[in-house]
mmCIF file of C-alpha atoms in Angstrom:
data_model
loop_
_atom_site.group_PDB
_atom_site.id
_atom_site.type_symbol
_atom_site.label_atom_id
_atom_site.label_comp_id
_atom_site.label_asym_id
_atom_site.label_seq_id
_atom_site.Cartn_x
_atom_site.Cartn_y
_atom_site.Cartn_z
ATOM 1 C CA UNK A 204 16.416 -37.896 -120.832
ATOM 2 C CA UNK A 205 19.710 -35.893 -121.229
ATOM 3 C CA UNK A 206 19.186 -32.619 -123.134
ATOM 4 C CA UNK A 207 21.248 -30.534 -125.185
ATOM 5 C CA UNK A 208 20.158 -26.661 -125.831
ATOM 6 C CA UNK A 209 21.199 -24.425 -128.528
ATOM 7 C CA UNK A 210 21.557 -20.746 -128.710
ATOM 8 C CA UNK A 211 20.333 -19.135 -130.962
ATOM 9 C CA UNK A 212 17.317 -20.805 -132.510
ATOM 10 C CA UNK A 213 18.249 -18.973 -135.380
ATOM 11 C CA UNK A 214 20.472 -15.948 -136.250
ATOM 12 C CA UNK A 215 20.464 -13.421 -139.427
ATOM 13 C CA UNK A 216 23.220 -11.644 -140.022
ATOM 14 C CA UNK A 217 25.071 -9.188 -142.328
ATOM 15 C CA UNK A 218 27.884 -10.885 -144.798
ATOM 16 C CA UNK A 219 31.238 -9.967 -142.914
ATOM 17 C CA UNK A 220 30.196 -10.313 -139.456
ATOM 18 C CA UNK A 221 31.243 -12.838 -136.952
ATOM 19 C CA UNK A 222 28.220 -15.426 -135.375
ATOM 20 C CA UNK A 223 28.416 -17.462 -132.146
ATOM 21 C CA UNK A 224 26.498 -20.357 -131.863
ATOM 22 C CA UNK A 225 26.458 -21.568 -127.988
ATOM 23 C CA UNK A 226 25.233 -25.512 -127.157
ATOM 24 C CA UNK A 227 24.958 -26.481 -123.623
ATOM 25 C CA UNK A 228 24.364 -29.769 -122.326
ATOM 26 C CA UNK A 229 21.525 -28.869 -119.406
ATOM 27 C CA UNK A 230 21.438 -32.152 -116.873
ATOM 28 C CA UNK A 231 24.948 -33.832 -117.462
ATOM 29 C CA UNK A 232 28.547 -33.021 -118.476
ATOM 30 C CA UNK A 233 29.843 -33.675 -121.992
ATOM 31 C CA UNK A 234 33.187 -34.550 -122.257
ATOM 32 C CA UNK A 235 33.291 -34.148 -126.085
ATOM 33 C CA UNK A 236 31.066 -32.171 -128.661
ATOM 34 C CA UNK A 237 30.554 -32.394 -132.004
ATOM 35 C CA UNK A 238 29.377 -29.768 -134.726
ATOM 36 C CA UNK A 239 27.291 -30.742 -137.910
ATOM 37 C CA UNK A 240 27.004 -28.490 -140.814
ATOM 38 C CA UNK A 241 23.445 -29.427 -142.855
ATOM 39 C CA UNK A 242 23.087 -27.618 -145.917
ATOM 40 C CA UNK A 243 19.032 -27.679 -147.579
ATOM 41 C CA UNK A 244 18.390 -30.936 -148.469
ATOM 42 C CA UNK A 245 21.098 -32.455 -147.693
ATOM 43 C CA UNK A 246 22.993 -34.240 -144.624
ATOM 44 C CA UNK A 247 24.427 -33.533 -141.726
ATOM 45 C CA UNK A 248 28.234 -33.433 -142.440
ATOM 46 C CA UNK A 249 30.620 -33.443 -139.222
ATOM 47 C CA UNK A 250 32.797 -29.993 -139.109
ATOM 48 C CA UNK A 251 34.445 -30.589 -136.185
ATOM 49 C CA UNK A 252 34.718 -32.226 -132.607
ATOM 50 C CA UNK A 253 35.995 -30.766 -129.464
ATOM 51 C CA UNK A 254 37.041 -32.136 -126.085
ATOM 52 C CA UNK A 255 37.078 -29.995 -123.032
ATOM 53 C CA UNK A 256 40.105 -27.736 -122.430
ATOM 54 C CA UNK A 257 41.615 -28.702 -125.632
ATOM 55 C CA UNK A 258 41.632 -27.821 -128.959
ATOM 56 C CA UNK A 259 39.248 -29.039 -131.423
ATOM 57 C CA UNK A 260 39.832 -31.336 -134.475
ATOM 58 C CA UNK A 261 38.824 -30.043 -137.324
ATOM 59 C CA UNK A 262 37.322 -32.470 -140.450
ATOM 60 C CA UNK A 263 39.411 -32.274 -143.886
ATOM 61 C CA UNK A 264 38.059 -29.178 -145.851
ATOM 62 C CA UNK A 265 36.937 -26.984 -142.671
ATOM 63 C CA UNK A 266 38.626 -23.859 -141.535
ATOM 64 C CA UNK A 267 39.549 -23.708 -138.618
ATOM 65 C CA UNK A 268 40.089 -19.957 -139.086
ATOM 66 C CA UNK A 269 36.483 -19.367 -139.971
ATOM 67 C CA UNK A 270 34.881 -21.857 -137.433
ATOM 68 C CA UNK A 271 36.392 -20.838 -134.006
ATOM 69 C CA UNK A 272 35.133 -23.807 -131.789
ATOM 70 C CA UNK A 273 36.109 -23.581 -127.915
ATOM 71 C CA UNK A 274 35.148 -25.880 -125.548
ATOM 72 C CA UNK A 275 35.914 -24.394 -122.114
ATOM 73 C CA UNK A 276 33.466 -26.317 -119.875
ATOM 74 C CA UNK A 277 31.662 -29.794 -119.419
ATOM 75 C CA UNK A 278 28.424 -28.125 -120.542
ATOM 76 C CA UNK A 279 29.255 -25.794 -123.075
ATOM 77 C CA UNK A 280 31.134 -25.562 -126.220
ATOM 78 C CA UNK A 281 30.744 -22.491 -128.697
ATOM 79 C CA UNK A 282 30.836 -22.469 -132.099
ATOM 80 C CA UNK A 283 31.800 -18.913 -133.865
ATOM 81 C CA UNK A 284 31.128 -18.123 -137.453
ATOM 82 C CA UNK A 285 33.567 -15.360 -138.270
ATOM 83 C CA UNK A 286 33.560 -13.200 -141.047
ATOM 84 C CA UNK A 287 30.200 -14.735 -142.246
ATOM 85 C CA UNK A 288 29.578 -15.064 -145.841
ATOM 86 C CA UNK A 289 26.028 -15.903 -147.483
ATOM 87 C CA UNK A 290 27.264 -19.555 -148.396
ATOM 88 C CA UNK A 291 28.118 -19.778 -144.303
ATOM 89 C CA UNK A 292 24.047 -20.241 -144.134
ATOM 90 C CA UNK A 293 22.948 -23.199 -143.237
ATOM 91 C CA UNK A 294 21.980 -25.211 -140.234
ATOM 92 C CA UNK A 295 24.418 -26.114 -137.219
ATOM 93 C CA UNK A 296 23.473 -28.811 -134.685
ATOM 94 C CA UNK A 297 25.968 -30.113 -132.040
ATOM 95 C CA UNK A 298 25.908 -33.268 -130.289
ATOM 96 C CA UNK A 299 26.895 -33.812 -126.838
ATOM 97 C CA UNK A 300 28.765 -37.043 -125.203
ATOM 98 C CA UNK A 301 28.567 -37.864 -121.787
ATOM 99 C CA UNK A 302 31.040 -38.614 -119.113
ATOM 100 C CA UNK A 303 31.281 -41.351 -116.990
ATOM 101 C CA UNK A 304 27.552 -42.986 -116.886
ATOM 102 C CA UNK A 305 26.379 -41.738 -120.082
ATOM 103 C CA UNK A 306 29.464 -42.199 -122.194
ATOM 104 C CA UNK A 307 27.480 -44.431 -124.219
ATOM 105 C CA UNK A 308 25.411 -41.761 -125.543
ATOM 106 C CA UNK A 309 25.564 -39.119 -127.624
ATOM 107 C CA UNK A 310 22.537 -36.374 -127.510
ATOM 108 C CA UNK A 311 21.629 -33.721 -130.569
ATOM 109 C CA UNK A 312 20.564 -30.152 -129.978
ATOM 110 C CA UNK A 313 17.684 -28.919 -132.029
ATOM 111 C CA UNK A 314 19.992 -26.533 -134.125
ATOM 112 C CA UNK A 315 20.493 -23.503 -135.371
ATOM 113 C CA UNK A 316 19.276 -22.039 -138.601
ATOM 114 C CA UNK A 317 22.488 -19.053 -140.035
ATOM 115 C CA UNK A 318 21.428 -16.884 -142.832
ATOM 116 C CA UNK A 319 23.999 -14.624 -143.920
ATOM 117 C CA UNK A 320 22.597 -11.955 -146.064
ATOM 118 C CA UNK B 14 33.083 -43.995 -149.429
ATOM 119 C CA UNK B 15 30.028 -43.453 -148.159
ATOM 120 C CA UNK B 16 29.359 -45.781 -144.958
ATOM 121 C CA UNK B 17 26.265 -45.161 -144.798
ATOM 122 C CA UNK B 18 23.789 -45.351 -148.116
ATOM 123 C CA UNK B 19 20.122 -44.743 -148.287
ATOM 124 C CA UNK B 20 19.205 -45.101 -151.926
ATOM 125 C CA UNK B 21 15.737 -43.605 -151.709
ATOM 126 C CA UNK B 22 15.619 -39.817 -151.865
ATOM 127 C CA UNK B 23 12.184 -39.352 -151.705
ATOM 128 C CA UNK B 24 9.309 -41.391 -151.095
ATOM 129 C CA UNK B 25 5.692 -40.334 -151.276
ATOM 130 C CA UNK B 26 2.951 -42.822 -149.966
ATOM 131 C CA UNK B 27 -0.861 -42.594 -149.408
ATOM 132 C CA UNK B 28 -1.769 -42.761 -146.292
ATOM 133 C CA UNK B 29 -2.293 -45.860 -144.588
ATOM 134 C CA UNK B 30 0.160 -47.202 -146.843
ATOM 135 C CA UNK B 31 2.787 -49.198 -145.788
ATOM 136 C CA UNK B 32 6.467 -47.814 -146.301
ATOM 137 C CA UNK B 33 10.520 -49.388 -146.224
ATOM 138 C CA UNK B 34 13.281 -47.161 -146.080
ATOM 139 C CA UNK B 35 16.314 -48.908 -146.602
ATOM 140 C CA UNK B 36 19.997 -47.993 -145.205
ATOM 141 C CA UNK B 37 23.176 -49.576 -146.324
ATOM 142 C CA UNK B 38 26.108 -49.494 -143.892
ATOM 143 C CA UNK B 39 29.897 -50.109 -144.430
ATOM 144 C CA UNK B 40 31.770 -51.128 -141.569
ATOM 145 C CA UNK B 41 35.058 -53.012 -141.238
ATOM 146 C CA UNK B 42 34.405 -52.727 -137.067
ATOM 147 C CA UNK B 43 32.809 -55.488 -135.198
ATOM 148 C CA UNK B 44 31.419 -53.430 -132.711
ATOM 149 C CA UNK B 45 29.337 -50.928 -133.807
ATOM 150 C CA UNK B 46 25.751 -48.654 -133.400
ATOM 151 C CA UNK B 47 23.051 -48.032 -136.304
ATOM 152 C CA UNK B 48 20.445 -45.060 -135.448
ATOM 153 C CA UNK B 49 17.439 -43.927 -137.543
ATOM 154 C CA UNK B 50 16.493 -40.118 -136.514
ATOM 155 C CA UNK B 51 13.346 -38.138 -137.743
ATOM 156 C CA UNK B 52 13.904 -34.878 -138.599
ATOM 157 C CA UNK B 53 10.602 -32.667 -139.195
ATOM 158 C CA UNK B 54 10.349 -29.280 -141.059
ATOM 159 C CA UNK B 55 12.023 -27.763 -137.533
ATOM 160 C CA UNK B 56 14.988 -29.586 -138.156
ATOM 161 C CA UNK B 57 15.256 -30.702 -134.602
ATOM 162 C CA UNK B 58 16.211 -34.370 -135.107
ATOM 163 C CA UNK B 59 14.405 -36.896 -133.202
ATOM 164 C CA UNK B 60 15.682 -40.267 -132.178
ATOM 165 C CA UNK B 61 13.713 -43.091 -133.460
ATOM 166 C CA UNK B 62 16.193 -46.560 -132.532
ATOM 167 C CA UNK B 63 19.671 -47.556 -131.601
ATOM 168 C CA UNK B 64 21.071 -50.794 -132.789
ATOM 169 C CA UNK B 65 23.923 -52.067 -131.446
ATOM 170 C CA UNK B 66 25.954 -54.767 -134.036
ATOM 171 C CA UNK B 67 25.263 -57.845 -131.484
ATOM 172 C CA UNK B 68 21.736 -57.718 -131.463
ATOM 173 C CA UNK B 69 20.244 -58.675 -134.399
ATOM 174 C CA UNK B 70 17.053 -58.907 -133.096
ATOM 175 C CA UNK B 71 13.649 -57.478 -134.890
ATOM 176 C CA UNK B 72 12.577 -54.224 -133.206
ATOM 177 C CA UNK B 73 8.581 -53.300 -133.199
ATOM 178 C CA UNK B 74 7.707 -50.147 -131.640
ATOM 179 C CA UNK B 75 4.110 -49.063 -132.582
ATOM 180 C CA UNK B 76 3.867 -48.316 -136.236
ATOM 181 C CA UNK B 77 7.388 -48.279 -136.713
ATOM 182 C CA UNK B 78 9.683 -51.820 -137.068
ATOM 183 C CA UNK B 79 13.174 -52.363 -137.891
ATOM 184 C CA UNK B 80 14.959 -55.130 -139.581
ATOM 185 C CA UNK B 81 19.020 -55.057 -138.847
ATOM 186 C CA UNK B 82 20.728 -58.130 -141.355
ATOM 187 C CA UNK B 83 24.415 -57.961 -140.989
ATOM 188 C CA UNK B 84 24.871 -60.273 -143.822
ATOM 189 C CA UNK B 85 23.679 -57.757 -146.129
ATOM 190 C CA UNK B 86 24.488 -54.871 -143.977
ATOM 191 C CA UNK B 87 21.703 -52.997 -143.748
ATOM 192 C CA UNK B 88 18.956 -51.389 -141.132
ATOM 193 C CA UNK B 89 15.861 -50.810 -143.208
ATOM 194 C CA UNK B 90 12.870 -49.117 -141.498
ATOM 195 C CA UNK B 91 9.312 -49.879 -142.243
ATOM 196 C CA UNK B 92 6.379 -47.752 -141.244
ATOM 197 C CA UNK B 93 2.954 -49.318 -141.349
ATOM 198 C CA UNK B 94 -0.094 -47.620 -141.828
ATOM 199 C CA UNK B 95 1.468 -44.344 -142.595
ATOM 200 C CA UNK B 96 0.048 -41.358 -141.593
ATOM 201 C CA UNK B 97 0.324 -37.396 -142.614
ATOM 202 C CA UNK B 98 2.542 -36.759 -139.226
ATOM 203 C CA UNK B 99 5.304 -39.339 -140.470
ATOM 204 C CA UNK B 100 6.139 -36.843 -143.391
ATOM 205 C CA UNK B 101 9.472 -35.791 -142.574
ATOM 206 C CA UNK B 102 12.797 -36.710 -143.643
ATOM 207 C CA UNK B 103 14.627 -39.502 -142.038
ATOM 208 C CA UNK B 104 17.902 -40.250 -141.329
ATOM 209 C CA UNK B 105 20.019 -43.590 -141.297
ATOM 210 C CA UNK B 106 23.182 -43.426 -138.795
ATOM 211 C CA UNK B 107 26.500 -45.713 -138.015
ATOM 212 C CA UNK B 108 28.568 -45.098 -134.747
ATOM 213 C CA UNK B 109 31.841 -46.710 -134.973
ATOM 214 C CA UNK B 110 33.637 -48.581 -131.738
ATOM 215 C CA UNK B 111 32.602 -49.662 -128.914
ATOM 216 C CA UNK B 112 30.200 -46.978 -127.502
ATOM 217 C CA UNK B 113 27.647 -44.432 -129.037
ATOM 218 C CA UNK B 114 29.413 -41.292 -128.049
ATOM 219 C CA UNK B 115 31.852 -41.288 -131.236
ATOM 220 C CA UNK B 116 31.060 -39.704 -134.562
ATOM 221 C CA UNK B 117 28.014 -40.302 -136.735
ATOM 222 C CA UNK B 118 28.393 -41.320 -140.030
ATOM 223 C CA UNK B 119 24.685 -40.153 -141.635
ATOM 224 C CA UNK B 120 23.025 -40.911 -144.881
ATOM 225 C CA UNK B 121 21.863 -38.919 -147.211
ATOM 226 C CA UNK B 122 18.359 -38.929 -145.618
ATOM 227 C CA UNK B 123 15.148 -39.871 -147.277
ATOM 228 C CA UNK B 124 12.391 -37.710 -147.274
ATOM 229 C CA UNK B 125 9.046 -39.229 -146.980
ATOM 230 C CA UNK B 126 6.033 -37.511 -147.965
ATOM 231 C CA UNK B 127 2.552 -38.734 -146.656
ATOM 232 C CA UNK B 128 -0.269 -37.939 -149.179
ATOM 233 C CA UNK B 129 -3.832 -37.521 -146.647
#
C-alpha cells in the first residue's frame, strides 16, 4: 500500500524558535496534501491543504504567517512552525492524495508529536 | 455544524464483551465516503473501512462489522469479543464528492478502553 512518512517523529523545541515538519509520500506522487492539527484528546482539525507549486489554503482561524506550508514537489510538502509558542504543541499529521491512479485515495502519515517548551 | 458526530466519548468494556460505536454524519452530497480509523497510544492512525454512499451493504471483517443506514445517517462500528489490543481511540470520518482524496471531516473520536 501507498505510504506517507513524516519527519520528525517528534521535535522539542525552545518557545520562539521556528519547526519544520517534512511529509513525503514514498511510492507515488501526491498532487495535494493536507495538514491536521490534533490537540490531547481531541480531533484532528484540518489547518490547511496544499497543491503542488501553488500556494496553500489556509482553514478560517489559521495563520498563515505562523504555519509556512510549501509544497514544492509531488512527494513532499513541508510544514514550518515559526516562532513556536508552548500552545503550538500538539500533534501534526498530513495526508497525501494521489495523482492519476490513486486519486481516489487519500493516505495519513504517522505524525508528529511538537512540544514547545 | 458538526458533520460528523460520535456521541460516545469513552467507552470501557470487559473483555470479550461486545461493543457499538456509533457515528452520525451530515451530508447534503449524494456521493460521498465514511472511514473509521484506529488510532493507538502512537497516534499513528490506522485505517479500519471505507464506505462509499452507494453501497449500503453490511461489512464483516474478523471481529470488527459495520452497519452504514443512510436513512438515519449513520456508520456505527461494532467490535465483538473485545479484546485488551482494541483499546485505542477511534475515529469516525466523511469525505465529501466524488472521490476519497478531498478533506476529512472527523469526529470527535471515542476512546475505548478494554478492561483484561
Amino acid at each position: 500500500g501507498a505510504v506517507v512518512s513524516q519527519h520528525p517523529s517528534w521535535v522539542i523545541c525552545k518557545s520562539g524558535t521556528s519547526v519544520k515538519i517534512e511529509c513525503r509520500s514514498l511510492d507515488f506522487q501526491a498532487t495535494t496534501m493536507f495538514w491536521y492539527r490534533q490537540f490531547p484528546k481531541q480531533s484532528l482539525m484540518l489547518m490547511a491543504t496544499s497543491n503542488e507549486g501553488s500556494k496553500a489554503t489556509y482553514e478560517q482561524g489559521v495563520e498563515k504567517d505562523k504555519f509556512l506550508i510549501n509544497h514544492a514537489s509531488l512527494t513532499l510538502s513541508t510544514l514550518t512552525v515559526t516562532s513556536a509558542h508552548p500552545e503550538d504543541s500538539s500533534f501534526y499529521i498530513c495526508s497525501a492524495r494521489g495523482t492519476s491512479g490513486r486519486s481516489n485515495e487519500q493516505f495519513f502519515g504517522p505524525g508528529t508529536r511538537l512540544t514547545v517548551l | 455544524a458538526q458533520k460528523v458526530t460520535q456521541a460516545q466519548t469513552e467507552i470501557s468494556v470487559v473483555e470479550k464483551e461486545d461493543v457499538t460505536l456509533d457515528c452520525v454524519y451530515e451530508t447534503r452530497d449524494t456521493t460521498y465516503y465514511l472511514f473509521w480509523y484506529k488510532q493507538p497510544p502512537s497516534g499513528e492512525l490506522v485505517f479500519l473501512i471505507r464506505r462509499n454512499s452507494f453501497d449500503e451493504q453490511n461489512e464483516i471483517s474478523g471481529r470488527y462489522s459495520w452497519n452504514f443506514q443512510k436513512s438515519t445517517s449513520s456508520f456505527n462500528f461494532t467490535i465483538t469479543a473485545s479484546q485488551v489490543v482494541d483499546s485505542a481511540v477511534y475515529f469516525c470520518a466523511l469525505s465529501e464528492g466524488l472521490n476519497t482524496g478531498n478533506q476529512f471531516y472527523f469526529g470527535t473520536g471515542t476512546s475505548l478502553t478494554v478492561i483484561p
